[in-house]
Coordinates of C-alpha atoms and ligand atoms in Angstrom, one line a residue:
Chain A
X1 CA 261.4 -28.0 46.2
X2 CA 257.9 -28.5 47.7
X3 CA 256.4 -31.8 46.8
X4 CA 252.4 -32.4 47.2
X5 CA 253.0 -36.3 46.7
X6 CA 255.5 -38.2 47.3
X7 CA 255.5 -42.3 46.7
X8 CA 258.0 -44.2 47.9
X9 CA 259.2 -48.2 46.4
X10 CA 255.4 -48.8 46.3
X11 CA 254.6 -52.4 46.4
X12 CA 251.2 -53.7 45.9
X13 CA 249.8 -57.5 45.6
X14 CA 246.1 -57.7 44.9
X15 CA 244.4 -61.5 45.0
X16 CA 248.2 -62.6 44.7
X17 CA 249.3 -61.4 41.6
X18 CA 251.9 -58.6 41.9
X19 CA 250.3 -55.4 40.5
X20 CA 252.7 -52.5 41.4
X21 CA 256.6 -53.7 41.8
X22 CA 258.0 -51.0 43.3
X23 CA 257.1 -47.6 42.7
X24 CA 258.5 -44.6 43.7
X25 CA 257.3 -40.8 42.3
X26 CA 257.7 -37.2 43.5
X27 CA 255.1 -34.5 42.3
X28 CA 256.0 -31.0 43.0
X29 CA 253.3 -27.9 44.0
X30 CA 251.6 -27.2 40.8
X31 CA 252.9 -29.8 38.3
X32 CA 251.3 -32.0 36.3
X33 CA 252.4 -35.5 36.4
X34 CA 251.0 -38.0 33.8
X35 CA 251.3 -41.5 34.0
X36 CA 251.4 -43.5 31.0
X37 CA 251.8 -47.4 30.5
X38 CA 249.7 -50.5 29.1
X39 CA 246.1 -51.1 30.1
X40 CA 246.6 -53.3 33.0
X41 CA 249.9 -52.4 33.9
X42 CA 248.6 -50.7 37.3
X43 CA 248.1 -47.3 36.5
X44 CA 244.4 -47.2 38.5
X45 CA 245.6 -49.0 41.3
X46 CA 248.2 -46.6 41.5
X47 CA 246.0 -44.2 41.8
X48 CA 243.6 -45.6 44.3
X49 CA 246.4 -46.4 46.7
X50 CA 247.5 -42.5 47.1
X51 CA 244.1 -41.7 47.8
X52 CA 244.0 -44.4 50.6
X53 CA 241.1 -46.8 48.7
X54 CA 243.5 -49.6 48.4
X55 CA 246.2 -50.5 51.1
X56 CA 249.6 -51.2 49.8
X57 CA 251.6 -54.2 50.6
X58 CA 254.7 -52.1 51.3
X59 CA 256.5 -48.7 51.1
X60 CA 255.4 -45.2 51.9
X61 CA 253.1 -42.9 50.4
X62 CA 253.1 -39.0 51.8
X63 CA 250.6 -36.2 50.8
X64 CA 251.8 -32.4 51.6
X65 CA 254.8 -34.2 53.5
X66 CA 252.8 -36.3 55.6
X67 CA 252.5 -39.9 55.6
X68 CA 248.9 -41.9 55.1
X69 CA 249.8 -44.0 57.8
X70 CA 249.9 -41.6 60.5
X71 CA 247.1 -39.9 59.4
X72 CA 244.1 -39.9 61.5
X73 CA 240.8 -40.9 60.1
X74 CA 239.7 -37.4 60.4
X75 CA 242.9 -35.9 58.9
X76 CA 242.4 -38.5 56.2
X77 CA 238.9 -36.8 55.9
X78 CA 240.3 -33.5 55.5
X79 CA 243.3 -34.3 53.4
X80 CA 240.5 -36.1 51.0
X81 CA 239.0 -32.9 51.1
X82 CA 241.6 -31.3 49.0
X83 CA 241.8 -33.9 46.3
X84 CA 239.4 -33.4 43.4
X85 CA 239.2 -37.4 41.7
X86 CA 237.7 -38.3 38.6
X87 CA 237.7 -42.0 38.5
X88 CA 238.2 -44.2 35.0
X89 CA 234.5 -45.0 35.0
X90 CA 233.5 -41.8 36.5
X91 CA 231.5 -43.7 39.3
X92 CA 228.3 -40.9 39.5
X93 CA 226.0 -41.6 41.8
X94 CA 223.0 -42.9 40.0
X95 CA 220.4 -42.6 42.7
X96 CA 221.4 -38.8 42.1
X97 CA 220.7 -36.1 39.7
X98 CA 223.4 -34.4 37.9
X99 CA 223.2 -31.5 39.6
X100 CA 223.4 -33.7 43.4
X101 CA 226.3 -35.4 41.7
X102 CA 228.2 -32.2 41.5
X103 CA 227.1 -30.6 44.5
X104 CA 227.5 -33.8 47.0
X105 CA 231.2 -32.8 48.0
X106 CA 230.3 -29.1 48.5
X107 CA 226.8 -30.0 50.6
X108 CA 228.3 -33.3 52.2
X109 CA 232.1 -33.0 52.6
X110 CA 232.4 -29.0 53.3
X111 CA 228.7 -28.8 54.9
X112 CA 228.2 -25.7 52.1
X113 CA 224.4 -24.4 51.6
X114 CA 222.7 -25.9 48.7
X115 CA 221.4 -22.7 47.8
X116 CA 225.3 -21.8 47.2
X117 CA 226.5 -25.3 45.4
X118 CA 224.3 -25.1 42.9
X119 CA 225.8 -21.8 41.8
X120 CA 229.1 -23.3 42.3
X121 CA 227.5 -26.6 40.2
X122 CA 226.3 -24.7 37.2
X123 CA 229.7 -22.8 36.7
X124 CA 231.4 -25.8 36.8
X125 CA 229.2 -27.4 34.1
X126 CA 229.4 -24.5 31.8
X127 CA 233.6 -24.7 32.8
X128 CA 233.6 -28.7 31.4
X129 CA 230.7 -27.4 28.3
X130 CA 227.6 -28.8 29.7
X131 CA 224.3 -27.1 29.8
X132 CA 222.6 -26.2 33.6
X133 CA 219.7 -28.0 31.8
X134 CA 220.4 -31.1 32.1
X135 CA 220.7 -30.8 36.0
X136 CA 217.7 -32.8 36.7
X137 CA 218.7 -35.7 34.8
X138 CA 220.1 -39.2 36.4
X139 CA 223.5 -40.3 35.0
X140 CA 221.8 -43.5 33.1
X141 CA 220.0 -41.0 30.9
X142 CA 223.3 -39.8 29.7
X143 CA 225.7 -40.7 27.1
X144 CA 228.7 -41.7 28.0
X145 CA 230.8 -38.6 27.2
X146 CA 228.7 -36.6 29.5
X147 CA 228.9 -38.8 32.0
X148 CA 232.8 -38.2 31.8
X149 CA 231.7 -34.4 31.9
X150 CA 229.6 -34.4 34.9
X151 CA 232.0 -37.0 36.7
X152 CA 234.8 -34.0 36.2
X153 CA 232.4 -31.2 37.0
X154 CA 232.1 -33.0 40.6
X155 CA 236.1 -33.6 40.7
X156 CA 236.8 -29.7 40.8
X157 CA 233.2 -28.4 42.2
X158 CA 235.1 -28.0 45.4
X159 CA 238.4 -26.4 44.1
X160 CA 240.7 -28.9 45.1
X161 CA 244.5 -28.4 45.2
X162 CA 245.6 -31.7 43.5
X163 CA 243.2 -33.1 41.2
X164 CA 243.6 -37.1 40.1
X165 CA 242.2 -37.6 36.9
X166 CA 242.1 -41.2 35.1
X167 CA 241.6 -41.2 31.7
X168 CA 239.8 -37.1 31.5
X169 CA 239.5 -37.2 27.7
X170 CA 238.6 -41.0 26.8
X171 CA 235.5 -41.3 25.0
X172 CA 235.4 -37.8 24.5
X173 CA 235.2 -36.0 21.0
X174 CA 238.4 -34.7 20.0
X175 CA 236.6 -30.8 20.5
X176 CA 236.2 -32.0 24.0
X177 CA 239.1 -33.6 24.6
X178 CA 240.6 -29.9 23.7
X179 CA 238.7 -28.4 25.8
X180 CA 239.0 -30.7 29.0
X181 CA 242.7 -30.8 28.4
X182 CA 242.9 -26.8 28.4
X183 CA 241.0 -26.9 31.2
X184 CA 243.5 -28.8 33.2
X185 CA 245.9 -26.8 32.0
X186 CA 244.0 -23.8 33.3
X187 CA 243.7 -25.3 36.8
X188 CA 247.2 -26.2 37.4
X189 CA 248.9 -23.2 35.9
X190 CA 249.0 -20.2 37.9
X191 CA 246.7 -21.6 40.3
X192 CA 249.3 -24.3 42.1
X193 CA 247.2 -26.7 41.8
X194 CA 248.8 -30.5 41.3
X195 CA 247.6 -32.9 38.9
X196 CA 248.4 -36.6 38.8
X197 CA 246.7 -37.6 35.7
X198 CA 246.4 -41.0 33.9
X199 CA 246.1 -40.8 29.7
X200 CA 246.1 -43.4 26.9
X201 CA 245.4 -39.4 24.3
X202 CA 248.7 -38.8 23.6
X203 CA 247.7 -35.4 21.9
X204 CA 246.0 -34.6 25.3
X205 CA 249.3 -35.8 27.3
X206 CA 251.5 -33.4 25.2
X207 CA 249.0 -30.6 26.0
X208 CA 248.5 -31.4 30.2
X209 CA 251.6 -32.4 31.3
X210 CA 254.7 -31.1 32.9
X211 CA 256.5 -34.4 33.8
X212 CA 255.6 -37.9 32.2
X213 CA 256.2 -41.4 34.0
X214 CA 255.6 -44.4 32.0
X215 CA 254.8 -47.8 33.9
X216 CA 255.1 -51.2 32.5
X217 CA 254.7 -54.4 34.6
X218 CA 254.4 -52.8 37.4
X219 CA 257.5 -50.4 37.5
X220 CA 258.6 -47.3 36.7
X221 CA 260.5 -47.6 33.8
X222 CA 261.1 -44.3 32.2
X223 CA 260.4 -40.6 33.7
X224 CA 260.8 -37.0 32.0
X225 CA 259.3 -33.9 30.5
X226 CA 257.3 -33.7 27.3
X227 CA 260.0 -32.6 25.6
X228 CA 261.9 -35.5 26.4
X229 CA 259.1 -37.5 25.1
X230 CA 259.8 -37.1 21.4
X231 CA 263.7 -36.6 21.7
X232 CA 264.5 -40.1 24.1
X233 CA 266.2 -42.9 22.8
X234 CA 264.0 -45.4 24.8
X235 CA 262.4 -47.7 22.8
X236 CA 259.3 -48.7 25.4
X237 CA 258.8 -44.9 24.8
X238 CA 259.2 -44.4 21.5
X239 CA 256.9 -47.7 20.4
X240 CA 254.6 -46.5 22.9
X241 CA 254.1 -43.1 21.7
X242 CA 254.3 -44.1 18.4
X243 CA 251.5 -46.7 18.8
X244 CA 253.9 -49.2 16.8
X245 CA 253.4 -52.9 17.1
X246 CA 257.1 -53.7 16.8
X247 CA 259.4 -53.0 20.2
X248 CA 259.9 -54.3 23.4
X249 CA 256.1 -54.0 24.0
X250 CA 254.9 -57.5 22.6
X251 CA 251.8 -59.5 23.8
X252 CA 254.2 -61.7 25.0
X253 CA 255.3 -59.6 27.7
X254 CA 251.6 -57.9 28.3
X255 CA 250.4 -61.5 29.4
X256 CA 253.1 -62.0 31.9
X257 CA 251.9 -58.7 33.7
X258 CA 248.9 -60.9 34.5
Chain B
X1 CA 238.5 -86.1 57.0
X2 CA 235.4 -85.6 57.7
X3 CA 235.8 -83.7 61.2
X4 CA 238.3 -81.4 59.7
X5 CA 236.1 -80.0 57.0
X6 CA 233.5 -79.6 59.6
X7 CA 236.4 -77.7 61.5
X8 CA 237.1 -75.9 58.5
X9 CA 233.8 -74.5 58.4
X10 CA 233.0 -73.5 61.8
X11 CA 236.0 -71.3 61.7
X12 CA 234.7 -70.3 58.4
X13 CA 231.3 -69.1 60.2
X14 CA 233.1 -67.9 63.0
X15 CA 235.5 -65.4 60.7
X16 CA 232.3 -63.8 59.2
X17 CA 230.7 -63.3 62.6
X18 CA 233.5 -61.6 63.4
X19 CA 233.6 -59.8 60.2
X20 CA 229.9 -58.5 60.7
X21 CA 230.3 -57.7 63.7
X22 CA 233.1 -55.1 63.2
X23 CA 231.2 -54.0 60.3
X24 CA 228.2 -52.8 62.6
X25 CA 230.5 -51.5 65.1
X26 CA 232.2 -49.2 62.2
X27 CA 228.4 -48.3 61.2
X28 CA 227.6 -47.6 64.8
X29 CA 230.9 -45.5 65.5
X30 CA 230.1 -43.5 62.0
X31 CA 226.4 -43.2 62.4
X32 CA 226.1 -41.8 65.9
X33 CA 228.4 -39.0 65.7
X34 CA 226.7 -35.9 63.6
X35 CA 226.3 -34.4 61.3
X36 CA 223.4 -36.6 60.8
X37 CA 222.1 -37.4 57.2
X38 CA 218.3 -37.1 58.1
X39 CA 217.2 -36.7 54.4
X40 CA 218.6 -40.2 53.6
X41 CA 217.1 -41.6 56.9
X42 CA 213.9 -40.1 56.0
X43 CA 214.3 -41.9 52.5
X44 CA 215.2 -45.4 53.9
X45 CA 212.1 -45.0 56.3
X46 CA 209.9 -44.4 53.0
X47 CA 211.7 -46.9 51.5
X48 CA 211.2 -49.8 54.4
X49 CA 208.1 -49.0 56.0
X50 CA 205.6 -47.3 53.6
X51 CA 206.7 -48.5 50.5
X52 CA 206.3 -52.7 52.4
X53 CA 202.8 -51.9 53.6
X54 CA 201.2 -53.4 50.8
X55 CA 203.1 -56.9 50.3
X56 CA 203.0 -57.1 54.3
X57 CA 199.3 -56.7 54.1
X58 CA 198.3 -58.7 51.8
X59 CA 200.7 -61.7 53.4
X60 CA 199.3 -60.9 56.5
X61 CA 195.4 -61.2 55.0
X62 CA 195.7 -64.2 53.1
X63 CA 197.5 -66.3 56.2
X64 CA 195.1 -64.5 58.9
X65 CA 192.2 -66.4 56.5
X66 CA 194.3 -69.8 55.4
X67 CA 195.2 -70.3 59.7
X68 CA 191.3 -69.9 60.6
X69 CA 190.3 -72.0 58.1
X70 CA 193.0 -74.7 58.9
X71 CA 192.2 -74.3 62.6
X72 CA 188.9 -74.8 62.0
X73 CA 189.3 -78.1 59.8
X74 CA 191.1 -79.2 63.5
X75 CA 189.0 -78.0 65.8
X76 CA 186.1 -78.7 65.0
X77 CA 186.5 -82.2 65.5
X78 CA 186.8 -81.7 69.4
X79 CA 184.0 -79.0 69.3
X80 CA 186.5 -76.3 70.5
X81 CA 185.9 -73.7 66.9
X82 CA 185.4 -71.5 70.1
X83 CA 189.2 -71.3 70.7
X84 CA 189.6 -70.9 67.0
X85 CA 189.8 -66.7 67.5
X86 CA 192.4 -66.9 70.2
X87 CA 194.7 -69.6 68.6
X88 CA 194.8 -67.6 65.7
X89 CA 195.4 -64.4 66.9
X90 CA 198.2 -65.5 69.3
X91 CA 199.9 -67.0 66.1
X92 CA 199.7 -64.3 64.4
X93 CA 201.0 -62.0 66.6
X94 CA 203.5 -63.9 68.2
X95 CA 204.7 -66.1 65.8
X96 CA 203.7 -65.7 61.8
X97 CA 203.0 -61.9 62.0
X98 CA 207.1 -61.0 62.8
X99 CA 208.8 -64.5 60.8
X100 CA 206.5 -63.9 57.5
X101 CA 206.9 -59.8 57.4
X102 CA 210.8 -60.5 58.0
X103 CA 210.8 -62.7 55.2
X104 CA 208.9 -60.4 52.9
X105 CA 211.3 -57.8 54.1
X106 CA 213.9 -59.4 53.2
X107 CA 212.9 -60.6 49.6
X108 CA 211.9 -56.9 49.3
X109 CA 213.9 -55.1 50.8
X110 CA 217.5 -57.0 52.0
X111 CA 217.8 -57.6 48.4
X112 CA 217.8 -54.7 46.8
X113 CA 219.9 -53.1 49.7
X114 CA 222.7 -55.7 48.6
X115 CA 222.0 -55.1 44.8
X116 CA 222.2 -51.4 45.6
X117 CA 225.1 -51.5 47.7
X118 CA 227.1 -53.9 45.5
X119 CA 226.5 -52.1 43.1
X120 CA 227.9 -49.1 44.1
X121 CA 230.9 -51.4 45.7
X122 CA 231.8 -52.7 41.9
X123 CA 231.4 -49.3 40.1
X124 CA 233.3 -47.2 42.5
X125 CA 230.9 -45.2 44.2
X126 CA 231.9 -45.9 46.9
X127 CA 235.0 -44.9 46.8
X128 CA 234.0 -41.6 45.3
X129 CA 232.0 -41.0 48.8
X130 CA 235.1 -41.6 50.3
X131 CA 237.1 -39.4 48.4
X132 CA 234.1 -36.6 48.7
X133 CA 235.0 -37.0 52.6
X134 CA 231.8 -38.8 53.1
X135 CA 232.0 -42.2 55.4
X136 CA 229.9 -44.6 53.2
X137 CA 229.1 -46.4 56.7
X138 CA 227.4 -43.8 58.0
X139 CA 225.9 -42.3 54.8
X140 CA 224.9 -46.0 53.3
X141 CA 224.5 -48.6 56.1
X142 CA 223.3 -45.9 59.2
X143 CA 220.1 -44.4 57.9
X144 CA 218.9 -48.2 56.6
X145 CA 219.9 -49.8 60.2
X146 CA 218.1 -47.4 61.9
X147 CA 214.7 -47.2 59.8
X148 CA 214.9 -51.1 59.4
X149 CA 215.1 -51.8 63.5
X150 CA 212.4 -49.0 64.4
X151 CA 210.4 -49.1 61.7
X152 CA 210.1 -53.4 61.1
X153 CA 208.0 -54.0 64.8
X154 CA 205.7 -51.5 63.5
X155 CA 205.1 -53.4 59.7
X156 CA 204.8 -56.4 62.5
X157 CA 201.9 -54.7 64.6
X158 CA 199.8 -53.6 60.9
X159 CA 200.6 -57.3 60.0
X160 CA 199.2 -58.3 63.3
X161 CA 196.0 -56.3 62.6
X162 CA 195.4 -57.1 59.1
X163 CA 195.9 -60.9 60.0
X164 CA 193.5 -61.0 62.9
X165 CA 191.2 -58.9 60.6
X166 CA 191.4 -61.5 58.0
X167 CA 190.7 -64.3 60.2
X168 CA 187.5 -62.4 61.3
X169 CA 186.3 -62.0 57.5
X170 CA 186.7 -66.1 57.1
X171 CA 185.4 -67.0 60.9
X172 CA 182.1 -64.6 60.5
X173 CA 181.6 -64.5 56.8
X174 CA 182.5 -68.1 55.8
X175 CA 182.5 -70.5 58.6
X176 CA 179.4 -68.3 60.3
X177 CA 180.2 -67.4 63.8
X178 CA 178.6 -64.7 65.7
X179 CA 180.8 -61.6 64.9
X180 CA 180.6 -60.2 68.8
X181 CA 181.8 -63.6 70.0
X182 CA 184.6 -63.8 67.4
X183 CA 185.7 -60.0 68.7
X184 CA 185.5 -60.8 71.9
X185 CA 187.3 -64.5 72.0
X186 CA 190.2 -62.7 70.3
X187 CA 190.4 -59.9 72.6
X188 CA 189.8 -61.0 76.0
X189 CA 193.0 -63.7 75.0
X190 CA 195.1 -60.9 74.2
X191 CA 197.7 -59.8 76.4
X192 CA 200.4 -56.8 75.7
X193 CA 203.0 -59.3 75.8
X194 CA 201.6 -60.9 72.4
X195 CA 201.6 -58.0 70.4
X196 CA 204.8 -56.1 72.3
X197 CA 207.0 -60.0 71.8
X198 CA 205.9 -59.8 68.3
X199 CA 207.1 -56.6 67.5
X200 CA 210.3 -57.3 69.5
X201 CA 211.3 -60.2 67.6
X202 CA 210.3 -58.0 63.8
X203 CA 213.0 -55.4 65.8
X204 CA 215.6 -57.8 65.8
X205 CA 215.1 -59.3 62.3
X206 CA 215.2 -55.6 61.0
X207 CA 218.3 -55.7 62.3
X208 CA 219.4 -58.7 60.5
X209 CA 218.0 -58.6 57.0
X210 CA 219.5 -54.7 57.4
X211 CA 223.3 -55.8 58.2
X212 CA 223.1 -58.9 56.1
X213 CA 222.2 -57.0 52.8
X214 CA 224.3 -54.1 53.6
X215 CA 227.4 -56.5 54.3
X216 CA 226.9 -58.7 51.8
X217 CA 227.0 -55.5 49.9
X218 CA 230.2 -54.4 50.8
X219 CA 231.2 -57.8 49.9
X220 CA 230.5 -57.7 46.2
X221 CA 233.1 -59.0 43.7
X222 CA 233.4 -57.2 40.2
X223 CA 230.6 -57.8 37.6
X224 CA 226.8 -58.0 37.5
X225 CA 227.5 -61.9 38.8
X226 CA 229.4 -60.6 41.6
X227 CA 226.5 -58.6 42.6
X228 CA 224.0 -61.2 41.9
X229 CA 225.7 -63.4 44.4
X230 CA 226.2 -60.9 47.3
X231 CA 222.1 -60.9 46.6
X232 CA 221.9 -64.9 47.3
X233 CA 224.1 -64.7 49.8
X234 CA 222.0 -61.8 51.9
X235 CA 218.6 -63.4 51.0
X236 CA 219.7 -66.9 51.7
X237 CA 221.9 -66.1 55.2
X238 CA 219.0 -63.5 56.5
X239 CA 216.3 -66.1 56.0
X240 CA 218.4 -68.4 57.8
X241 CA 219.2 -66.5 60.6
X242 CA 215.8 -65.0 60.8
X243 CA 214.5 -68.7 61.1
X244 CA 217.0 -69.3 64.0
X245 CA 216.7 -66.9 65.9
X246 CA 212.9 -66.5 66.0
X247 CA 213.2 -70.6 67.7
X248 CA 215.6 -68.8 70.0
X249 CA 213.9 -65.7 70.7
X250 CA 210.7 -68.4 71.2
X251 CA 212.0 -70.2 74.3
X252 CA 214.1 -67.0 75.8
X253 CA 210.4 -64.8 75.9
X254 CA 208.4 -67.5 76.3
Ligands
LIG1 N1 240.6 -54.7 43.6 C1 241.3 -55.5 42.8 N2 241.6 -56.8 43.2 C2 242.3 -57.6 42.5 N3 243.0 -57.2 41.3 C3 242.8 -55.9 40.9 C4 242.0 -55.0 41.6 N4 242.0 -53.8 41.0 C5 242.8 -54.0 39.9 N5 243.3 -55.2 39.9 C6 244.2 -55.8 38.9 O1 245.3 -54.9 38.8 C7 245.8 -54.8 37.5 C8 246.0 -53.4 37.2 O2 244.7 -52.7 37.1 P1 244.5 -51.2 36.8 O3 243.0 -50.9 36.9 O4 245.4 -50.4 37.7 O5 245.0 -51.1 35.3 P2 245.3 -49.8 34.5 O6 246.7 -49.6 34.3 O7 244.5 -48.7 35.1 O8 244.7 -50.2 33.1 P3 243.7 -49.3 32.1 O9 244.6 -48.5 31.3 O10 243.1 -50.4 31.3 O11 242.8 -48.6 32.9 C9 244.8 -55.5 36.6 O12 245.4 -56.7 36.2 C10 243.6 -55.8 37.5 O13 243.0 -57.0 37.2
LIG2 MG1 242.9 -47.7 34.7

């Protein structure tokens, strides 16, 4: 099998506390890999580190077979490129209008005409239920859903072939969250594209995913398919999917992640 | 005790002298290969030069008129208010005319380069440039390096203009000298080295307040507090260095 990502006993210490102990993963061309776990338990930094923003302590992480540390800074450039990333707090530029938002990795990262982006901007606003009418507005003026919108407009305006969502459907309506979620679904099936996703919707996680990792204190504890989800005899997985308060999740252990 | 902590901190000053300088040399190595981002060069130069003009002028009126009169209390008592015009003009232009538009530049404009900057830093952005295949050195830190060092000697020469013309308005209109003398006694002092020293010096403290409030930027921890301190820290160090380096530049081109 052909795998787009592949992490490797992953160790990451951030400001001395140990945030990722050891993680290794495998996504395969045009899967969709969701990571679950805890808030704090790592799942950004995770993220950040396959995309080169954070430098691991140790272990190896390769993208289409090639490792980041061998990677030039140009062939960074170009496998960053490819990636389409929405990040937790969407992080639009807000010296920029919407429509410069979606359009800045088309007219700055592929050197595209602007006249073109824009066409490429406003069908990828319709695609994530915005209006081409707001395009002159400044993220600030939004509300915090749209926001979310616009940051995923600008993660696919340039048709990546792995997209890295974290957290697409938070603070989204549950119309939206449909929506968005069928949209992913859309761009990973029968297009090969790759998705590592990050969730805390569990309805939304049912509908995106192909293979589910959960993370707690920094490890991979538990791995499988959706199906798996509701049939597994793990209890981190079933209180966590349940949302019980009972289990081996306590606040106890939550605080020694810390 | 004592000299160890004193140790401490040289080293300390040392490792962020090193630490800016590799930061310029990645804006430098970024910025000089193309494609080159003129629109947001053309923005900073807005930004710096136009958008200072008025603070810088009126700084540079209101001293132009306090040195003359100050001058005047002085030299008057050796009956030399004839020198007055020169004595003013070279301070302006060689000495208050670069130091005070650097330090309005910088409360103006180094801070809000950090604020910006950090800001960006602590919600992501820039990592989202980085992950739109965008070097934030050369997108961020290139286009305000280069309009701050070309466009600061030239807010120095209108500060040297508006000063000398403010000391004029005082010496003719307040303290009654003949206006041809006054034009005169300021001119025939001038050299080129005045106004061109002047201008140097506001090139290299462009250069200063520019890398100090974009590092200190980069530098930002988490937080609105995080980014108010990068600002302290880019105001306070650029001051500072401005300040030094202007008693420096004063006995190298003098
Ligand atoms: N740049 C950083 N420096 C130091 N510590 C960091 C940094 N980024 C994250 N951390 C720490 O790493 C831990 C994991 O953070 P992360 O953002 O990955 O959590 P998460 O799993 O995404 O949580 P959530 O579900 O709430 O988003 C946290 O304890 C956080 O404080
Ligand atoms: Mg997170």
């Amino acid at each position: 099998m052909e795998f787009v990502i592949e992490v490797e006993d992953l160790r990451v210490i951030l400001g001395g506390a140990v945030i990722l102990n050891g993680i290794s993963l495998r996504i395969a061309k045009g899967e969709s890999y969701v990571i679950i776990g805890e808030s704090g338990t790592g799942k950004s930094v995770l993220v950040k580190c396959i995309l080169g923003l954070i430098k691991p302590t140790s272990g190896t992480i390769k993208i289409n077979g090639r490792d980041l540390n061998d990677l030039t800074q140009k062939e960074m450039l170009v496998t960053l490129l490819r990636c389409g990333v929405l990040f937790q707090g969407g992080a639009l530029f807000d010296s920029m209008n919407v429509i410069d938002n979606v359009t800045f990795g088309l007219v700055y990262g592929y050197g595209k005409p602007v006249k073109e982006a824009y066409k490429v901007a406003v069908e990828k606003l319709e695609s994530v239920g915005l209006s081409p009418k707001i395009a002159k507005v400044f993220p600030a003026e939004l509300s915090g859903g749209m926001r979310k919108r616009v940051a995923l407009a600008r993660a696919i305006a340039t048709n990546p072939d792995i997209i890295f969502f974290d957290e697409p459907t938070s603070g989204l309506d549950p119309i939206t969250s449909a929506v968005i979620s069928e949209l992913i679904v859309q761009c990973t099936k029968g297009m090969g594209i790759s998705a590592l996703s990050i969730t805390h919707d569990m309805k939304s996680l049912r509908h995106i995913s192909d293979v589910i990792g959960l993370l707690h204190q920094g490890k991979k504890i538990w791995e499988g398919t959706k199906e798996e989800i509701d049939s597994t005899d793990n209890p981190y997985v079933r209180q966590f999917v349940a949302g019980a308060t009972v289990g081996p999740f306590t606040h106890a252990t939550h605080a020694k992640t810390r | 005790m004592f000299l160890v902590k004193i140790g401490e901190i040289f080293i300390a000053f040392l490792v962020s002298i090193g630490n800016v300088a590799v930061f310029f040399v990645k804006t430098m190595l970024a910025g000089i290969i193309p494609p080159y981002y003129y629109k947001q060069i053309a923005r900073q130069a807005v930004q710096i030069g136009y958008f200072s003009l008025p603070i810088v002028g009126l700084t540079a009126l209101f001293t132009g008129m306090a040195m003359t009169l100050q001058c005047y209390t002085g030299f008057s008592e050796f009956t030399a208010e004839t020198a007055i015009p020169s004595v003013v003009m070279i301070a302006i232009t060689r000495e208050l005319g670069p130091v005070l538009t650097a330090l309005m530049v910088t409360g103006r404009l180094g801070a809000s380069m950090t604020a910006e900057i950090g800001t960006m830093k602590v919600t992501e952005q820039i990592d989202a440039l980085k992950t739109l295949a965008v070097n934030s050195y050369k997108y961020l830190v290139f286009p305000r390096l280069l309009a701050s060092v070309t466009l600061l000697p030239l807010l120095v020469f209108i500060n040297d203009i508006v000063g000398i013309l403010g000391g004029y308005l005082v010496g003719v209109y307040y303290l009654d000298f003949n206006s041809a003398n006054y034009v005169h006694n300021t001119f025939s002092a001038m050299t080129s080295w005045d106004i061109l020293s002047g201008m140097l010096k506001g090139s290299v403290f462009g250069f200063i307040i520019c890398l100090m409030g974009c590092y200190s930027g980069y530098l930002s921890k988490e937080g609105a507090e995080g980014v108010g301190r990068a600002t302290i820290n880019s105001v306070v160090s650029s001051s500072i260095l401005i300040l030094l380096l202007d008693c420096i530049l004063t006995f190298i081109l003098f």
